PDB file of C-alpha atoms in Angstrom:
ATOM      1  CA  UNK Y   1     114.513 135.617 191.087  1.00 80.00           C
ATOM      2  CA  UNK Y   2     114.434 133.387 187.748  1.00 87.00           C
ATOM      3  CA  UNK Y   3     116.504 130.766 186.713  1.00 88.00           C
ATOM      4  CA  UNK Y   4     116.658 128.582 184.139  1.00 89.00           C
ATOM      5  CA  UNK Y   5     119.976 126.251 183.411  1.00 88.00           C
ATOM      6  CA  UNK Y   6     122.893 128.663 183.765  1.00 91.00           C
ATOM      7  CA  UNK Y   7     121.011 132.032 183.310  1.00 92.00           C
ATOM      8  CA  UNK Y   8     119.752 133.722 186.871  1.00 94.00           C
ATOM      9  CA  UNK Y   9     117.729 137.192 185.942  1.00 93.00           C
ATOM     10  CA  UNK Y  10     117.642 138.740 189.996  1.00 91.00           C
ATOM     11  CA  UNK Y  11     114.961 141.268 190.905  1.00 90.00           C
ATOM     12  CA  UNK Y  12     117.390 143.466 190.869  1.00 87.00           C
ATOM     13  CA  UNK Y  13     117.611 143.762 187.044  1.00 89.00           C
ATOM     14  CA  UNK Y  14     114.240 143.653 186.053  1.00 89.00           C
ATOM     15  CA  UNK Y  15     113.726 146.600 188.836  1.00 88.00           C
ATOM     16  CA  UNK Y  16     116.722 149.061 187.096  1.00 83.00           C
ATOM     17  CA  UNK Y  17     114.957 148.239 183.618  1.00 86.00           C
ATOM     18  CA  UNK Y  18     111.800 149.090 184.743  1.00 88.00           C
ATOM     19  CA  UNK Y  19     113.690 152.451 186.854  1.00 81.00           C
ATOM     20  CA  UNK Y  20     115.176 153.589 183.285  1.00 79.00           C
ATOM     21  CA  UNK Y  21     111.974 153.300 181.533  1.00 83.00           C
ATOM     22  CA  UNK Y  22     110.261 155.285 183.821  1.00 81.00           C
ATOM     23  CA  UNK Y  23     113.121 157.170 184.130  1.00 72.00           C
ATOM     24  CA  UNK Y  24     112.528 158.331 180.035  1.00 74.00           C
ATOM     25  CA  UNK Y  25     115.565 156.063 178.425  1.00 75.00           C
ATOM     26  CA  UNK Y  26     113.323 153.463 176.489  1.00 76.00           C
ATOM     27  CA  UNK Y  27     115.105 154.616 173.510  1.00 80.00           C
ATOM     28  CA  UNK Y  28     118.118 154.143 174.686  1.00 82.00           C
ATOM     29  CA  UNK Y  29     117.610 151.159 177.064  1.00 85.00           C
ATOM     30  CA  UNK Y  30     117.734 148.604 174.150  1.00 90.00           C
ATOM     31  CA  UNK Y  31     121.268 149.971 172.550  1.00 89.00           C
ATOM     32  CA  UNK Y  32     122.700 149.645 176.229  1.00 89.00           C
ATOM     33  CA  UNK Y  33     121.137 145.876 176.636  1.00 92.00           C
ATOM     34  CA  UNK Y  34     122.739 145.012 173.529  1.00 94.00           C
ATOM     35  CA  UNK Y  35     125.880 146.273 174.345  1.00 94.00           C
ATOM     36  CA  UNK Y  36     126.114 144.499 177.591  1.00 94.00           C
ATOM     37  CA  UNK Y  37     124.971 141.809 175.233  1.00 95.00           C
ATOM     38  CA  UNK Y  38     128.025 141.908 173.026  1.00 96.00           C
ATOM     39  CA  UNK Y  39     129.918 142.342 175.998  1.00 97.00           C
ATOM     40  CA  UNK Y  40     128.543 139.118 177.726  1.00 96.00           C
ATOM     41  CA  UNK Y  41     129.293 137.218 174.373  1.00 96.00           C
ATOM     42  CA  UNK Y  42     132.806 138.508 174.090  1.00 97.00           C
ATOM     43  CA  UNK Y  43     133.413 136.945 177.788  1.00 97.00           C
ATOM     44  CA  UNK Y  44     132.114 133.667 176.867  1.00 96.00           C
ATOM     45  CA  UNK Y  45     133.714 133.449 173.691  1.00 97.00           C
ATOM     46  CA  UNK Y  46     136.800 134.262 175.383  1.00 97.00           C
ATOM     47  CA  UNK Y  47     136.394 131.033 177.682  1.00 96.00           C
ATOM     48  CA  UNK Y  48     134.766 128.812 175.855  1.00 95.00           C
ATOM     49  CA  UNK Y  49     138.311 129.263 173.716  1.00 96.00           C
ATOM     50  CA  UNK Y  50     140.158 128.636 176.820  1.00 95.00           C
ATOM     51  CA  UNK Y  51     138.477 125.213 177.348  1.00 93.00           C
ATOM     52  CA  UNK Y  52     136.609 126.886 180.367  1.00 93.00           C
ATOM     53  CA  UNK Y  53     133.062 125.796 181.439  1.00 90.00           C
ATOM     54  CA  UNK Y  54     130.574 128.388 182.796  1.00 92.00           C
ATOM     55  CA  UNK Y  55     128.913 128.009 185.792  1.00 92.00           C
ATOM     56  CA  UNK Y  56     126.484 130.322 185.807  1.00 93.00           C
ATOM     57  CA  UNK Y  57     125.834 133.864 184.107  1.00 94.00           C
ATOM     58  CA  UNK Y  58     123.548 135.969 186.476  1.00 93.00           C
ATOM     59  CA  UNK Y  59     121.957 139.415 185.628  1.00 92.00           C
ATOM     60  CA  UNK Y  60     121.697 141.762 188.965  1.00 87.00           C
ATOM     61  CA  UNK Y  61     120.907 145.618 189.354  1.00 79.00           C
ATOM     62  CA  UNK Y  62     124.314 146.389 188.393  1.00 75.00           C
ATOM     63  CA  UNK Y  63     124.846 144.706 185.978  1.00 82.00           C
ATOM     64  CA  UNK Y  64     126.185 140.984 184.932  1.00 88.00           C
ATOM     65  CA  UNK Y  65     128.255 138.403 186.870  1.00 91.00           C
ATOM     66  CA  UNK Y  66     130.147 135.113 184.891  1.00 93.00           C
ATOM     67  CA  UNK Y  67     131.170 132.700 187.267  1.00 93.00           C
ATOM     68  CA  UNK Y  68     133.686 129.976 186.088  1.00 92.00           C
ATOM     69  CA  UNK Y  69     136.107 128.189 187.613  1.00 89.00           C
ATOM     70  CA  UNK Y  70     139.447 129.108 186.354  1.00 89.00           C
ATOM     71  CA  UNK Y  71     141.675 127.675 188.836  1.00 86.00           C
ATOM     72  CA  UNK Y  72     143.645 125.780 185.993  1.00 88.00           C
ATOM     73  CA  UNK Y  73     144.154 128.032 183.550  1.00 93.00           C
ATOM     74  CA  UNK Y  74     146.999 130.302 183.272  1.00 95.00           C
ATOM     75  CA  UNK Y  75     147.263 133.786 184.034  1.00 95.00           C
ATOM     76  CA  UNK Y  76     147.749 135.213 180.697  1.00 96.00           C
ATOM     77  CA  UNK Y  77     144.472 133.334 179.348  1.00 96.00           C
ATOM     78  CA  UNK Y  78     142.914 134.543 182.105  1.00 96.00           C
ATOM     79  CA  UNK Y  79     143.923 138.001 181.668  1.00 96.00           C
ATOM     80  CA  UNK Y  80     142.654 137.607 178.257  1.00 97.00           C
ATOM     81  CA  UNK Y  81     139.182 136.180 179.145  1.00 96.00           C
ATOM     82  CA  UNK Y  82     138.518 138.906 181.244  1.00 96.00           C
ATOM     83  CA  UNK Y  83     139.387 141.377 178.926  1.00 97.00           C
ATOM     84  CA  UNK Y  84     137.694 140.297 176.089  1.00 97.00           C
ATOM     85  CA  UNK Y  85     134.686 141.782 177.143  1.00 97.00           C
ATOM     86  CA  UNK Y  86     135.411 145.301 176.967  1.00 97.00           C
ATOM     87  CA  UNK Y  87     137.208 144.632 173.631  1.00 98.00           C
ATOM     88  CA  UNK Y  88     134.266 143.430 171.792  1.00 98.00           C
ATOM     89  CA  UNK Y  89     133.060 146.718 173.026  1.00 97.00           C
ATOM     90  CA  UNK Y  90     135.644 148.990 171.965  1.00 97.00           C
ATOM     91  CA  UNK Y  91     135.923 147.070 168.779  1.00 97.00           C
ATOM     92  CA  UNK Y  92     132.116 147.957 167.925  1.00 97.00           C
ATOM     93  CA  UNK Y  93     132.397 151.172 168.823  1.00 97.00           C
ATOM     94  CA  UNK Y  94     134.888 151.970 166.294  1.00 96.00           C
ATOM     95  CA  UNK Y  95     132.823 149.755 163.465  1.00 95.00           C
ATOM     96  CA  UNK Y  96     129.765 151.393 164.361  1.00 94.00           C
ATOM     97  CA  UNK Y  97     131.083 154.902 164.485  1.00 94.00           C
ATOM     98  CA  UNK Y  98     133.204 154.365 161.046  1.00 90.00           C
ATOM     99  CA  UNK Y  99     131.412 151.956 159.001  1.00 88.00           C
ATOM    100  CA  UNK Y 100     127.681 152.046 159.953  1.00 80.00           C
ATOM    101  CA  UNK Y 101     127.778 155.649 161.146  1.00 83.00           C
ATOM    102  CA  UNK Y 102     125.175 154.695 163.851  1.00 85.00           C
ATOM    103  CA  UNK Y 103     127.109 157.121 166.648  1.00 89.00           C
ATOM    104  CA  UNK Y 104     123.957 156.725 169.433  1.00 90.00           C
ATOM    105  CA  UNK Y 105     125.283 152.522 169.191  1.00 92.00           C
ATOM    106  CA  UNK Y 106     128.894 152.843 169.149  1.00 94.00           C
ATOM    107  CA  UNK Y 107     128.752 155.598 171.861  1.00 93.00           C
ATOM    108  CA  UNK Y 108     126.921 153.265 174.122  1.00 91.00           C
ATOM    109  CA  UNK Y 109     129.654 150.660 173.285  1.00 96.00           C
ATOM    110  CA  UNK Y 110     132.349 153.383 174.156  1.00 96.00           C
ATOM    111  CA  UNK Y 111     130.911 153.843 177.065  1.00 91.00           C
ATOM    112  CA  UNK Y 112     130.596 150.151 178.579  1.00 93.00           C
ATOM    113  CA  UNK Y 113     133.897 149.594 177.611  1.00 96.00           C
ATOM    114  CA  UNK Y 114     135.540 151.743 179.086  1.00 95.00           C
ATOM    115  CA  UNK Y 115     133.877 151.910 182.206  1.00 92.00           C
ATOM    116  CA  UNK Y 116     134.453 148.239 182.805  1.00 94.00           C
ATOM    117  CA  UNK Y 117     137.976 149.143 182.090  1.00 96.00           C
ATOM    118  CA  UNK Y 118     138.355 151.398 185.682  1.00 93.00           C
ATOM    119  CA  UNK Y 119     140.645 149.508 188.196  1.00 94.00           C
ATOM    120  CA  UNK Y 120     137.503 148.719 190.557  1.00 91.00           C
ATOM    121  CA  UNK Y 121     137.823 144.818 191.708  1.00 88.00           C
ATOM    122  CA  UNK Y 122     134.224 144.545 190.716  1.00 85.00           C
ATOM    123  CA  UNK Y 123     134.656 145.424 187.041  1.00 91.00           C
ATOM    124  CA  UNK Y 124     137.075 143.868 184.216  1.00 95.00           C
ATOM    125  CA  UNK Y 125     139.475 146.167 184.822  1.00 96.00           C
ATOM    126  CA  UNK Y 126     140.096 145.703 188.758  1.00 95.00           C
ATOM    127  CA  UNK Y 127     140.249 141.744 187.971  1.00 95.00           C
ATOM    128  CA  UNK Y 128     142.717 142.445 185.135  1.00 97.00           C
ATOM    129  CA  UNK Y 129     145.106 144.469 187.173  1.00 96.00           C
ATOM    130  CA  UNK Y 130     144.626 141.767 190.286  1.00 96.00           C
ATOM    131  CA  UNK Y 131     145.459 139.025 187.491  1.00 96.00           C
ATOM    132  CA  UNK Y 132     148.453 141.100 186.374  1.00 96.00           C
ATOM    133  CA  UNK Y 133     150.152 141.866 189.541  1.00 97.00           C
ATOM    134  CA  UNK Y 134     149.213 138.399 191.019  1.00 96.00           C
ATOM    135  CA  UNK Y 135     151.375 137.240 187.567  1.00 95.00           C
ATOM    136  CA  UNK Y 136     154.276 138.916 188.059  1.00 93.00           C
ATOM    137  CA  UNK Y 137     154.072 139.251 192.548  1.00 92.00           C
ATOM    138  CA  UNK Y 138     151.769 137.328 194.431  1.00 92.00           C
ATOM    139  CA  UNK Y 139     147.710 137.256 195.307  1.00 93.00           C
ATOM    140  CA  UNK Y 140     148.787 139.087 198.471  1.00 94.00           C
ATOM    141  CA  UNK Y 141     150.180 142.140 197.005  1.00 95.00           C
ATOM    142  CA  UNK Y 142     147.593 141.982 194.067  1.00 94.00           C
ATOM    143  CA  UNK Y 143     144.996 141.759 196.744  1.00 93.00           C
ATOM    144  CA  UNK Y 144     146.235 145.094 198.647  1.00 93.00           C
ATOM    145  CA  UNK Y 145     147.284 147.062 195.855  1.00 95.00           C
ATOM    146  CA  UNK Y 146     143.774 146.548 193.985  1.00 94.00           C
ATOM    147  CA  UNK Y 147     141.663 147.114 196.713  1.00 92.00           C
ATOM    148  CA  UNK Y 148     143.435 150.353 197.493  1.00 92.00           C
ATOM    149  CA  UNK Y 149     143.295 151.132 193.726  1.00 95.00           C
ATOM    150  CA  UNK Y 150     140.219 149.845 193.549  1.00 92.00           C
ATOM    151  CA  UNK Y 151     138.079 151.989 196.443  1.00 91.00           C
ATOM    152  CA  UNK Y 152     139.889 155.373 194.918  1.00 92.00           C
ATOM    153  CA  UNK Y 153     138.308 154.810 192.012  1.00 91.00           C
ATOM    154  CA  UNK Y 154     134.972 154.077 193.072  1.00 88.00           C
ATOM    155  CA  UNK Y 155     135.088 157.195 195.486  1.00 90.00           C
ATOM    156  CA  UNK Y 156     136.332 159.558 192.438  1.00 91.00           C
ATOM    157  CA  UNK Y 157     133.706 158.090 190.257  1.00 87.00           C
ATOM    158  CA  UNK Y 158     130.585 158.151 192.998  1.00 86.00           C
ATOM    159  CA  UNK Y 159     131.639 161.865 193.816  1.00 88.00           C
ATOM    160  CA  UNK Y 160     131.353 162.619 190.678  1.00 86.00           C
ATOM    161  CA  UNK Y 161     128.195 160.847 189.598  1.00 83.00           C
ATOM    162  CA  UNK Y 162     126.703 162.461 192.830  1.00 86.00           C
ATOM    163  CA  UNK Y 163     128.133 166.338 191.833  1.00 85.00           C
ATOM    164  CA  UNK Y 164     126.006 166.190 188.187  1.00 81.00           C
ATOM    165  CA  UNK Y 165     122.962 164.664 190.007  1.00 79.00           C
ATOM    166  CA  UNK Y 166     122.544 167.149 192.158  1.00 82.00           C
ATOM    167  CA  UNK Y 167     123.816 170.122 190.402  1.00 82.00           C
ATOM    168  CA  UNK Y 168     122.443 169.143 186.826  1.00 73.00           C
ATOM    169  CA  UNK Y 169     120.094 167.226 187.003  1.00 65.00           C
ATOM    170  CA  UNK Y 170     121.654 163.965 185.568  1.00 61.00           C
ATOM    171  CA  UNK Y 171     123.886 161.272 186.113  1.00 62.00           C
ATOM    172  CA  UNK Y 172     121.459 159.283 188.258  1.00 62.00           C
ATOM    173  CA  UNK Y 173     122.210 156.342 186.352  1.00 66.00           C
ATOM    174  CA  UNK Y 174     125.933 156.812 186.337  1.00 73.00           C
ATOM    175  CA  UNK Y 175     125.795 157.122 190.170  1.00 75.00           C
ATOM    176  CA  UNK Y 176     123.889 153.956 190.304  1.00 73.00           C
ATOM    177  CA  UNK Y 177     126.674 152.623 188.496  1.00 77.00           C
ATOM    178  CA  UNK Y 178     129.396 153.900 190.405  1.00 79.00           C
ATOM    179  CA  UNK Y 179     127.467 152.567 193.986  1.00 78.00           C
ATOM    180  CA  UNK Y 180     127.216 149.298 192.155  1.00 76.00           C
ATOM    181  CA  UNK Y 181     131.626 149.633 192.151  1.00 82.00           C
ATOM    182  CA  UNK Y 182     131.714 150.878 195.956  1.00 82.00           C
ATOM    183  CA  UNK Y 183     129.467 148.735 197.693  1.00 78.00           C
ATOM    184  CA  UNK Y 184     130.936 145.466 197.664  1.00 77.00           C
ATOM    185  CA  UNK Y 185     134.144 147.087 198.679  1.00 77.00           C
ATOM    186  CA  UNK Y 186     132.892 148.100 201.570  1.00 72.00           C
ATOM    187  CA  UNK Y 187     132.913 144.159 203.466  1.00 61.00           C
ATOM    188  CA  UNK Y 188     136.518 142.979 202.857  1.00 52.00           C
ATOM    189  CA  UNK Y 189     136.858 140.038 200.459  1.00 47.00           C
ATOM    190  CA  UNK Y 190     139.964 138.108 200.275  1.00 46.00           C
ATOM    191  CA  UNK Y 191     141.137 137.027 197.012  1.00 46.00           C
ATOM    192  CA  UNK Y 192     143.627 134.220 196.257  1.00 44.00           C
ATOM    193  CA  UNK Y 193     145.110 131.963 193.340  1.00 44.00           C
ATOM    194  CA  UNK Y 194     143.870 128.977 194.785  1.00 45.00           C
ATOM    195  CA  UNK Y 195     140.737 128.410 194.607  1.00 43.00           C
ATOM    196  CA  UNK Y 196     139.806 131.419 192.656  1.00 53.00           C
ATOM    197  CA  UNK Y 197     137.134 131.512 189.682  1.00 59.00           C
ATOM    198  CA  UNK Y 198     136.690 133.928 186.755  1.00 59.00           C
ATOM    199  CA  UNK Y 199     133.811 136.037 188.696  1.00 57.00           C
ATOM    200  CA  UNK Y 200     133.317 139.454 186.955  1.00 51.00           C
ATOM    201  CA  UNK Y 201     130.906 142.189 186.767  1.00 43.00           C
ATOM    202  CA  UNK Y 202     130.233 144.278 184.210  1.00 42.00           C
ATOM    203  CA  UNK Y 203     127.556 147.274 184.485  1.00 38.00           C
ATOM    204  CA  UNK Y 204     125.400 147.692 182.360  1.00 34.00           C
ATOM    205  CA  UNK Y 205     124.628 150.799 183.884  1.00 31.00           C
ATOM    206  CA  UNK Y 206     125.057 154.263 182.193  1.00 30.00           C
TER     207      UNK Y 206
END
């Protein structure tokens, strides 16, 4: 593991890189890094505007994890932090695909987005919906609803990443992805207002 200041780079990372270069993506490896790049940015942008020191930003085999402490800030804000990344995403996609006509970039974009989108706890989308229904209910209910929510998801999506490994031949990087959404459902973590901290993940993984 490397550290320096608030970056952490895990063994993790460094070991999927080195998997999807052997694994024949070096040409696309660099669009996806600067997507998850972009994505990243969009995040800290996004709290940085909210008055909201980061921690620490720490790159692991699934992908990227912001830890700040949010306790103070209001939901909506929150909501909005945690969203931004997979806007910045979208956003490109659409400027890449229309204006620069680069479709390999804004594809890659598409892709991130959206997948950080799915209603999995560990992804922007799962803390989203936990903000949401903590906003308008309580942690409790946010807490059971998303992790119900949550492991559906990442079953559909690993069954499926599985099914087009073995039957064609690809999707071993999706399914890496979509283990990186199921495993750390599998220990129960409990989840509350108090105390809680912007901690998201988002895979950088395709």
């Amino acid at each position: 593991m490397w550290k320096s200041g608030k970056l952490e780079i895990g063994w993790g990372f460094a070991a999927m890189v080195l998997l999807a270069l052997l694994a024949g993506a070096g040409s696309v490896l660099p669009l996806v890094l600067l997507s998850a790049l972009c994505h990243e940015l969009g995040h800290l942008a996004a709290l940085r505007l909210a008055g909201t020191e980061v921690e620490l930003l720490r790159l692991t085999a699934f992908g990227a994890e912001i830890r700040a402490d949010t306790r103070y800030l209001p939901y909506p804000k929150e909501i909005l932090c945690t969203l931004a990344g997979p806007a910045v995403n979208l956003v490109l996609a659409l400027v890449f695909a229309r204006i620069a006509g680069d479709y390999v970039l804004a594809g890659a974009n598409l892709l991130l987005g959206v997948f950080n989108l799915l209603p999995v706890p560990s992804l922007d989308g799962g803390r989203a919906l936990f903000l949401l229904v903590s906003w308008g209910a309580d942690p409790g209910t946010a807490d059971q609803l998303c992790r119900r929510v949550g492991l559906g998801c990442a079953l559909g999506l690993t069954a499926l990443a599985l099914a087009l490994t073995l039957w064609h031949g690809a999707g071993l990087f999706l399914l890496l992805g979509a283990l990186g959404t199921l495993l750390p459902q599998l220990p129960r973590r409990r989840r509350g207002r108090d105390g809680r901290g912007f901690s998201k993940k988002s895979s950088s993984v395709c």
